[in-house]
Short mmCIF file of C-alpha atoms and ligand atoms in Angstrom, two decimals:
data_model
loop_
_atom_site.label_atom_id
_atom_site.label_comp_id
_atom_site.label_asym_id
_atom_site.label_seq_id
_atom_site.Cartn_x
_atom_site.Cartn_y
_atom_site.Cartn_z
CA MET N 1 118.58 74.31 66.55
CA ASN N 2 115.94 73.78 69.06
CA ALA N 3 116.99 73.61 73.30
CA SER N 4 117.07 69.79 72.76
CA THR N 5 119.62 69.71 70.11
CA ILE N 6 121.36 72.28 71.04
CA SER N 7 121.86 70.52 75.24
CA ARG N 8 122.44 66.92 72.81
CA TYR N 9 125.35 68.23 71.25
CA ALA N 10 126.70 70.10 74.61
CA PHE N 11 126.60 66.87 75.75
CA CYS N 12 128.10 65.14 73.19
CA LEU N 13 131.09 67.89 73.38
CA LEU N 14 131.22 66.91 77.28
CA LEU N 15 131.85 63.28 76.25
CA PHE N 16 134.24 63.66 74.09
CA ALA N 17 136.03 66.02 76.11
CA ILE N 18 136.91 64.06 79.56
CA PRO N 19 139.70 61.82 79.03
CA GLY N 20 139.03 58.23 78.29
CA VAL N 21 135.14 59.26 76.69
CA THR N 22 135.47 58.75 73.32
CA ARG N 23 134.50 57.12 71.24
CA THR N 24 136.75 54.94 68.35
CA MET N 25 136.08 55.76 64.79
CA ALA N 26 138.96 53.00 63.23
CA GLN N 27 137.74 49.91 62.55
CA GLU N 28 133.73 50.74 61.70
CA LEU N 29 134.47 48.79 58.74
CA SER N 30 135.96 45.28 58.64
CA VAL N 31 136.18 43.40 55.51
CA THR N 32 136.06 38.58 55.18
CA ALA N 33 136.32 36.64 52.61
CA ILE N 34 135.14 32.94 52.75
CA ARG N 35 136.25 30.02 50.91
CA ALA N 36 133.60 28.19 50.75
CA GLY N 37 134.38 24.52 49.30
CA HIS N 38 131.58 23.90 48.80
CA LEU N 39 127.42 26.38 49.07
CA ILE N 40 124.94 25.02 48.74
CA ASP N 41 122.10 26.92 46.56
CA THR N 42 118.91 25.20 49.65
CA SER N 43 116.30 26.98 47.13
CA THR N 44 117.60 24.74 44.56
CA GLY N 45 119.61 21.80 45.53
CA THR N 46 122.28 22.42 43.92
CA VAL N 47 126.37 22.76 44.44
CA ALA N 48 128.50 25.63 43.61
CA SER N 49 132.05 24.34 44.36
CA ASN N 50 135.74 26.46 45.73
CA GLN N 51 134.18 29.75 46.18
CA ILE N 52 134.84 33.38 48.28
CA ILE N 53 132.07 35.14 49.79
CA VAL N 54 132.90 38.60 51.20
CA ILE N 55 131.68 40.19 53.44
CA GLU N 56 131.59 43.62 54.25
CA ARG N 57 130.32 44.86 58.27
CA ASP N 58 129.95 48.16 58.92
CA ASN N 59 130.21 47.67 63.00
CA SER N 60 128.58 50.81 63.88
CA SER N 61 125.62 49.49 62.93
CA GLY N 62 125.51 46.11 63.60
CA ARG N 63 125.02 45.27 59.18
CA GLY N 64 127.16 42.46 58.07
CA THR N 65 126.20 42.11 54.11
CA ILE N 66 127.56 40.40 51.35
CA VAL N 67 129.43 41.75 48.87
CA ALA N 68 130.34 39.78 46.59
CA ILE N 69 130.46 35.31 45.83
CA GLY N 70 132.40 33.63 43.27
CA ALA N 71 135.57 31.50 42.27
CA ASP N 72 136.93 34.16 40.95
CA ALA N 73 135.66 36.75 43.52
CA GLU N 74 138.77 39.35 44.20
CA ILE N 75 139.65 39.21 47.93
CA PRO N 76 140.22 42.34 49.45
CA GLU N 77 143.55 43.70 50.96
CA GLY N 78 143.32 43.78 54.35
CA ALA N 79 140.28 41.21 54.28
CA GLU N 80 139.62 38.49 57.04
CA VAL N 81 140.05 34.68 55.27
CA ILE N 82 138.42 32.18 57.05
CA ASP N 83 139.20 28.74 54.90
CA LEU N 84 136.34 26.08 55.14
CA SER N 85 136.62 25.16 51.78
CA ASP N 86 136.42 21.33 53.41
CA HIS N 87 132.94 22.29 54.40
CA TYR N 88 129.14 22.99 53.20
CA LEU N 89 128.22 26.73 52.79
CA LEU N 90 124.37 27.09 53.73
CA GLY N 91 122.72 30.25 55.08
CA GLY N 92 120.93 29.24 58.49
CA LEU N 93 118.45 27.33 59.48
CA VAL N 94 114.72 28.72 60.83
CA ASP N 95 112.94 26.96 63.59
CA ALA N 96 108.89 28.29 62.53
CA HIS N 97 107.07 28.05 66.22
CA ASP N 98 109.42 27.57 69.49
CA HIS N 99 108.52 29.97 72.80
CA LEU N 100 111.91 31.22 73.72
CA ALA N 101 111.07 32.46 77.56
CA LEU N 102 109.22 29.60 78.48
CA THR N 103 111.03 26.19 79.62
CA TYR N 104 108.27 23.55 81.48
CA LYS N 105 110.11 20.58 83.18
CA GLU N 106 109.33 17.90 84.81
CA GLU N 107 110.93 19.23 88.26
CA PRO N 108 108.74 20.70 90.17
CA GLU N 109 105.76 21.34 87.45
CA SER N 110 105.42 17.67 86.21
CA ASN N 111 105.99 19.47 82.95
CA THR N 112 102.66 21.11 82.53
CA TYR N 113 103.56 24.73 81.62
CA TYR N 114 100.83 26.65 83.38
CA PHE N 115 102.55 26.19 86.26
CA THR N 116 105.72 27.29 85.12
CA THR N 117 103.83 30.91 84.44
CA LEU N 118 102.58 30.87 87.79
CA MET N 119 106.62 30.21 89.21
CA ASP N 120 108.95 32.26 86.53
CA SER N 121 108.61 35.92 86.49
CA THR N 122 109.20 37.69 82.75
CA ALA N 123 112.39 38.34 83.94
CA ILE N 124 113.55 34.83 84.73
CA ARG N 125 112.02 33.73 81.39
CA ALA N 126 114.16 36.93 79.54
CA ILE N 127 117.44 35.38 80.97
CA GLN N 128 116.80 31.42 79.84
CA ALA N 129 115.31 33.39 76.66
CA PHE N 130 119.22 34.85 75.74
CA SER N 131 120.12 31.50 76.75
CA THR N 132 117.62 28.85 74.66
CA GLY N 133 118.48 31.49 71.80
CA PHE N 134 121.93 31.04 71.73
CA GLN N 135 121.78 27.94 71.71
CA LYS N 136 119.52 27.45 68.85
CA LEU N 137 122.11 29.32 66.88
CA SER N 138 124.91 27.06 68.17
CA SER N 139 122.75 24.48 66.40
CA GLY N 140 122.78 26.95 62.92
CA PHE N 141 119.50 28.13 63.31
CA THR N 142 119.98 31.99 62.19
CA ILE N 143 115.91 32.75 63.18
CA VAL N 144 113.61 31.93 64.59
CA ARG N 145 109.24 32.17 64.65
CA ASP N 146 108.91 33.01 68.62
CA LEU N 147 105.07 33.16 69.16
CA GLY N 148 103.70 33.60 72.16
CA ASN N 149 104.09 32.46 76.16
CA ASN N 150 106.69 34.91 77.25
CA GLY N 151 105.34 36.95 79.82
CA LEU N 152 105.49 40.07 79.99
CA TYR N 153 107.55 40.25 76.51
CA ALA N 154 110.53 38.79 77.23
CA ASP N 155 109.58 38.45 73.08
CA THR N 156 110.27 41.39 72.46
CA ALA N 157 113.07 42.58 74.91
CA LEU N 158 115.06 40.04 73.16
CA ARG N 159 114.74 40.94 69.54
CA LYS N 160 115.62 44.07 70.34
CA ALA N 161 118.61 43.32 72.71
CA ILE N 162 119.56 41.39 69.23
CA ALA N 163 119.35 44.25 67.03
CA GLN N 164 120.58 46.68 69.51
CA GLY N 165 124.36 44.96 70.16
CA TRP N 166 123.60 43.59 74.20
CA VAL N 167 123.83 39.87 73.24
CA PRO N 168 124.11 37.67 70.29
CA GLY N 169 120.90 35.15 68.80
CA PRO N 170 119.05 34.50 66.02
CA THR N 171 116.60 37.33 64.44
CA ILE N 172 113.63 36.97 66.25
CA ILE N 173 110.17 37.48 64.79
CA ASN N 174 107.95 37.08 68.01
CA SER N 175 103.99 36.99 68.72
CA GLY N 176 104.10 39.40 71.51
CA ILE N 177 100.85 38.37 73.79
CA ILE N 178 99.29 35.30 72.87
CA ILE N 179 95.26 36.67 71.72
CA GLY N 180 92.65 34.68 72.64
CA ALA N 181 88.86 33.62 73.85
CA PHE N 182 88.14 34.31 77.66
CA GLY N 183 90.69 31.55 79.20
CA GLY N 184 93.36 31.67 76.25
CA GLN N 185 94.85 28.16 77.08
CA PHE N 186 94.62 27.32 80.34
CA HIS N 187 91.16 26.34 82.22
CA GLU N 188 91.24 28.86 85.30
CA THR N 189 89.65 28.99 88.33
CA PRO N 190 87.44 31.47 89.20
CA GLU N 191 89.04 32.30 92.55
CA ARG N 192 92.01 33.22 89.59
CA GLU N 193 90.41 34.47 86.76
CA ASP N 194 94.27 36.89 86.84
CA THR N 195 96.19 34.33 86.22
CA VAL N 196 95.61 34.07 81.88
CA TYR N 197 97.71 37.52 81.72
CA PRO N 198 100.53 37.70 80.81
CA GLU N 199 100.52 34.36 79.00
CA TYR N 200 96.49 35.24 77.23
CA LEU N 201 95.33 38.34 75.80
CA ASN N 202 91.41 38.40 76.16
CA ALA N 203 89.39 39.11 73.53
CA ASP N 204 85.61 38.71 73.02
CA THR N 205 84.33 41.20 71.78
CA ASN N 206 85.84 42.55 67.95
CA ASP N 207 87.55 46.19 70.16
CA GLU N 208 88.94 43.57 72.46
CA ILE N 209 90.34 42.02 69.07
CA VAL N 210 91.58 45.59 67.64
CA LYS N 211 92.47 46.61 70.91
CA ALA N 212 94.94 43.92 71.59
CA ILE N 213 96.28 43.37 68.51
CA ARG N 214 98.16 47.53 68.57
CA ARG N 215 98.39 47.10 72.12
CA ASN N 216 101.19 44.06 70.42
CA ILE N 217 102.32 45.31 67.89
CA HIS N 218 102.70 48.29 70.27
CA TYR N 219 105.10 46.50 72.67
CA GLY N 220 107.43 45.04 69.36
CA ALA N 221 105.51 41.96 68.39
CA LYS N 222 106.08 41.53 64.79
CA VAL N 223 103.61 38.42 63.98
CA ILE N 224 100.13 38.55 65.85
CA LYS N 225 99.17 34.47 67.24
CA VAL N 226 96.00 34.06 67.86
CA CYS N 227 94.77 30.97 69.59
CA VAL N 228 91.88 30.05 67.25
CA ASP N 229 89.59 27.26 68.96
CA CYS N 230 91.40 26.71 72.35
CA GLN N 231 88.01 26.59 73.91
CA ALA N 232 84.52 25.67 73.89
CA TYR N 233 84.15 28.96 71.82
CA PRO N 234 85.99 29.25 68.82
CA TYR N 235 87.02 31.81 67.62
CA THR N 236 84.14 32.75 64.66
CA ALA N 237 85.90 32.77 60.72
CA GLU N 238 84.56 36.42 61.16
CA GLN N 239 86.47 37.12 64.10
CA LEU N 240 88.97 36.22 62.40
CA LYS N 241 88.85 38.22 59.29
CA LEU N 242 88.89 41.08 61.89
CA PHE N 243 92.49 39.77 62.80
CA VAL N 244 93.94 39.80 59.49
CA SER N 245 92.45 43.04 58.14
CA GLU N 246 93.54 44.99 61.64
CA ALA N 247 97.11 43.37 61.80
CA ALA N 248 97.18 43.85 57.67
CA ASN N 249 96.94 47.53 58.70
CA ALA N 250 100.49 47.37 60.32
CA GLY N 251 101.81 45.17 57.38
CA GLN N 252 101.54 42.01 59.58
CA LYS N 253 100.73 38.32 59.23
CA VAL N 254 98.16 36.05 61.81
CA SER N 255 99.93 32.71 62.40
CA GLY N 256 96.47 30.41 64.67
CA HIS N 257 97.53 27.53 66.98
CA VAL N 258 94.54 25.68 65.32
CA GLN N 259 93.27 21.91 67.60
CA THR N 260 90.08 21.79 66.11
CA ARG N 261 88.80 20.29 62.36
CA GLU N 262 86.96 22.83 61.87
CA GLY N 263 89.52 25.67 63.44
CA ALA N 264 91.28 24.98 60.66
CA LEU N 265 88.09 25.39 57.76
CA ARG N 266 87.87 29.03 59.79
CA ALA N 267 91.48 29.63 59.75
CA ILE N 268 91.65 29.06 55.86
CA GLU N 269 88.47 30.56 55.48
CA ALA N 270 89.73 34.23 57.07
CA GLY N 271 92.62 33.50 54.97
CA LEU N 272 94.91 33.38 58.32
CA TRP N 273 98.61 33.09 56.51
CA SER N 274 99.71 29.74 59.16
CA ILE N 275 98.27 26.72 60.41
CA GLU N 276 100.58 25.91 63.94
CA HIS N 277 100.61 22.21 65.18
CA ASP N 278 98.82 19.56 63.03
CA ASN N 279 96.46 17.80 65.09
CA ALA N 280 93.83 19.30 62.76
CA MET N 281 94.96 18.18 59.35
CA ASP N 282 94.14 16.23 57.32
CA PRO N 283 94.23 14.99 53.81
CA GLU N 284 90.90 17.50 52.77
CA ILE N 285 92.29 19.65 54.76
CA HIS N 286 95.91 20.71 52.98
CA ALA N 287 94.13 21.00 49.74
CA LEU N 288 92.26 23.83 51.26
CA MET N 289 95.43 25.25 52.58
CA VAL N 290 97.56 24.64 48.88
CA ALA N 291 94.42 26.67 47.12
CA LYS N 292 94.89 29.64 50.17
CA GLY N 293 98.40 29.42 50.08
CA VAL N 294 98.11 28.86 53.88
CA TRP N 295 101.18 27.86 55.83
CA ARG N 296 101.84 24.70 57.57
CA VAL N 297 103.69 24.34 60.69
CA GLY N 298 103.03 21.88 62.27
CA THR N 299 105.43 21.49 65.10
CA GLU N 300 106.40 17.34 64.54
CA THR N 301 107.39 16.39 67.91
CA PRO N 302 109.36 13.17 66.86
CA LYS N 303 109.20 9.47 68.58
CA ALA N 304 111.51 8.93 71.26
CA ASP N 305 112.80 8.13 74.77
CA TRP N 306 112.65 11.63 75.54
CA SER N 307 109.07 12.19 73.65
CA ARG N 308 105.98 11.53 75.10
CA VAL N 309 104.50 10.81 71.50
CA SER N 310 101.77 7.57 71.71
CA ASP N 311 101.85 5.32 68.72
CA GLU N 312 98.61 6.24 67.26
CA ARG N 313 99.73 9.76 66.79
CA TRP N 314 103.29 9.54 65.49
CA GLU N 315 101.65 6.85 62.43
CA ARG N 316 99.74 9.62 62.41
CA ARG N 317 101.90 12.44 62.59
CA VAL N 318 103.95 11.34 59.51
CA THR N 319 100.98 9.80 57.37
CA MET N 320 99.74 13.56 57.50
CA LEU N 321 103.07 15.05 56.98
CA ARG N 322 104.32 13.10 53.91
CA ASP N 323 100.13 14.31 52.76
CA ALA N 324 101.23 17.52 53.22
CA TYR N 325 104.18 17.04 50.91
CA ASN N 326 102.56 15.07 48.50
CA GLN N 327 100.02 17.83 47.76
CA GLY N 328 102.55 20.61 48.13
CA VAL N 329 101.06 22.16 51.38
CA LYS N 330 103.79 25.42 51.48
CA LEU N 331 106.07 23.41 54.81
CA ALA N 332 107.25 25.02 57.43
CA PHE N 333 110.10 23.34 60.13
CA SER N 334 108.75 23.80 63.08
CA THR N 335 109.24 22.91 66.96
CA ASP N 336 107.91 24.06 70.10
CA ALA N 337 110.50 22.78 71.71
CA ASP N 338 109.71 24.73 75.12
CA TYR N 339 110.57 22.43 77.74
CA PHE N 340 113.95 20.96 79.60
CA ILE N 341 115.28 18.25 78.22
CA PRO N 342 118.67 16.78 80.73
CA GLY N 343 121.15 15.99 78.01
CA LEU N 344 119.99 17.97 74.47
CA ASN N 345 121.18 21.46 75.06
CA ARG N 346 117.35 23.97 73.01
CA GLY N 347 119.20 23.33 69.80
CA GLU N 348 120.24 19.95 69.04
CA LEU N 349 116.57 19.13 71.07
CA THR N 350 115.63 21.17 67.99
CA ILE N 351 118.17 19.01 65.38
CA GLU N 352 116.17 16.03 66.91
CA PHE N 353 112.28 17.15 64.50
CA LEU N 354 114.45 16.00 62.36
CA LYS N 355 112.93 12.28 62.65
CA SER N 356 109.43 13.39 61.88
CA TRP N 357 109.94 14.30 58.88
CA LYS N 358 112.86 11.79 57.23
CA ALA N 359 110.24 9.52 58.66
CA ALA N 360 107.68 10.56 56.65
CA GLY N 361 110.03 9.77 53.91
CA ILE N 362 110.18 13.65 52.18
CA PRO N 363 113.85 13.76 50.52
CA ASP N 364 116.69 15.23 52.30
CA ALA N 365 117.77 17.72 50.10
CA GLU N 366 113.71 18.68 50.49
CA ILE N 367 114.06 18.38 54.48
CA LEU N 368 116.67 21.34 53.82
CA LYS N 369 114.96 23.46 51.20
CA VAL N 370 112.18 23.46 54.75
CA LEU N 371 114.67 23.99 56.93
CA THR N 372 115.50 27.20 54.73
CA THR N 373 114.47 28.32 51.68
CA ASN N 374 110.77 28.12 53.18
CA GLY N 375 111.12 29.56 56.60
CA TYR N 376 112.73 32.46 55.58
CA GLU N 377 109.39 32.95 53.37
CA ILE N 378 107.30 32.56 56.06
CA SER N 379 109.49 34.54 58.26
CA GLU N 380 109.30 37.25 55.67
CA LEU N 381 112.28 37.95 55.93
CA GLU N 382 113.90 36.20 51.72
CA ASN N 383 114.54 39.32 50.10
CA GLU N 384 117.31 40.53 52.98
CA ARG N 385 118.40 37.85 54.85
CA GLY N 386 118.23 33.58 54.54
CA PRO N 387 120.67 33.38 50.82
CA ILE N 388 123.84 33.32 50.22
CA ARG N 389 123.48 36.33 47.41
CA GLU N 390 125.21 39.46 46.88
CA GLY N 391 123.41 41.99 48.44
CA PHE N 392 121.72 39.74 51.59
CA ALA N 393 122.92 39.15 55.57
CA ALA N 394 125.54 37.33 55.98
CA ASP N 395 124.94 34.81 57.83
CA ILE N 396 125.91 31.83 56.25
CA ILE N 397 126.11 28.41 58.87
CA ALA N 398 128.59 25.56 57.77
CA VAL N 399 128.78 21.34 58.51
CA ARG N 400 131.26 19.33 57.39
CA GLY N 401 128.91 17.71 55.51
CA ASN N 402 126.59 17.38 52.70
CA PRO N 403 123.48 17.91 53.85
CA LEU N 404 121.78 17.44 50.46
CA GLU N 405 122.08 13.94 51.38
CA ASP N 406 122.70 13.62 54.48
CA ILE N 407 119.90 16.12 56.65
CA TYR N 408 121.90 14.71 59.79
CA ALA N 409 125.22 16.43 58.50
CA LEU N 410 122.62 19.40 60.79
CA ARG N 411 123.91 17.86 63.77
CA ASN N 412 127.69 19.01 63.92
CA VAL N 413 127.24 22.72 63.01
CA SER N 414 130.85 23.12 63.45
CA PHE N 415 130.89 27.37 61.91
CA VAL N 416 128.00 29.87 62.59
CA MET N 417 128.39 33.27 61.25
CA LYS N 418 126.08 36.39 61.78
CA ASP N 419 125.43 39.09 60.50
CA GLY N 420 128.79 39.59 59.76
CA LEU N 421 130.61 38.86 62.56
CA VAL N 422 132.21 35.00 63.66
CA PHE N 423 129.82 33.07 66.28
CA LYS N 424 131.39 29.85 65.87
CA HIS N 425 134.14 28.54 64.31
CA ASP N 426 135.48 25.21 63.81
CA GLY N 427 133.03 23.82 66.90
CA VAL N 428 133.64 26.47 69.78
CA VAL N 429 131.42 29.24 69.95
CA ALA N 430 133.80 32.00 70.79
CA PRO N 431 130.73 35.07 70.43
CA MET N 432 133.39 37.70 72.62
CA ASP N 433 132.36 40.39 69.13
CA PHE N 434 128.78 40.20 70.60
CA PHE N 435 128.55 41.27 72.96
CA HIS N 436 128.44 45.40 74.48
CA ASN N 437 128.13 48.02 76.96
CA GLY N 438 125.00 49.60 75.52
CA PRO N 439 122.98 49.71 72.47
CA GLN N 440 125.94 49.27 70.11
CA TYR N 441 124.18 49.89 66.92
CA GLY N 442 121.45 51.90 68.15
CA TRP N 443 119.07 52.18 70.87
CA LYS N 444 116.16 53.56 68.81
CA VAL N 445 116.05 50.12 67.01
CA ARG N 446 112.84 48.19 67.77
ZN1 ZN Y 501 103.84 26.55 70.64
#
């Protein structure tokens, strides 16, 4: 027993000596059983009727686990029973590209996010991120890949706050600060060239690239985001390979913002995990992506009265999405929905992006697979979270209609369970059980 162990031990004794400052050990394990009228396996597009899902939740770690599924699964004595026998149940949805701590808007910044980054502190953006993540969870999004533009690691702060048990939210796969060549995605003036940071980490040389990746990982990134070709001096394929190997050294993948055809070719050659945005996509690029197994994260903004998608852009977007689907490119549902549309919350705005997939003529059951199964895979969570399967995390959503036949049934997600705790029931969000006055699941969770 060293000195610090002794002092911790003494501190615990002191805690238990103060009246009222004791931890209840009761109810650390709670059991829930769901009567599932129609249980969808989104990977196969099949439905099992009248299933019982048994969930055990360890309230000290925040882990909720599916322990049994079946028509004859036994409901343990004392279990809370939730009746969803008139619902379709499925694993949670995934948005593979958003920026929860960024919301640009018409007033006052004319939808120019550069000005948003100048006006909003990281602190206010972190609180916004909690709100936007909460709204997405309410619409059934239990996993979000949060790919940068989050000030000084507001994304890491949100991920930790959720994982430690301060607030509810989706499981976050975050990138930290986007790494780019001098200037990031900005067009700076020489007088103000320090404004690039902390939205972007300038990394022009190989040493700077390695340092930027390590810095992000140290500050909590779970995936590396690189701006491949945001400037007139794009990264070379060799440099992008360095990104891939350095990220792999920490077990991480590299997602690339790509806006030019040349950038896409280099990203594919270097073996990036995913290409973000559909700007540079065409049939030849798609074929190369299939050959290399690169994910297509198209962020397909629909044509709508709230969007600024030209007819030409829309036509191309839909045609290319259909081509990618026909060629068998690995597709992820993704939005980049980082702006304020009055009348739509962030979750509702996210669901609007289904229009692009419908317009591309992709069957509803396939869109559902992209939203779920593919989302778990691009997030590299498919062996622990997502599918409704024994031993997996208890993230479950439910809708009244059958989304295999009408994907827009997802507009009305009436039930959301996250990590075995009910977040939304009968269309009402009642999340108090998710809030704690401390790091309930451990301050070391990070
Ligand atoms: Zn983005």
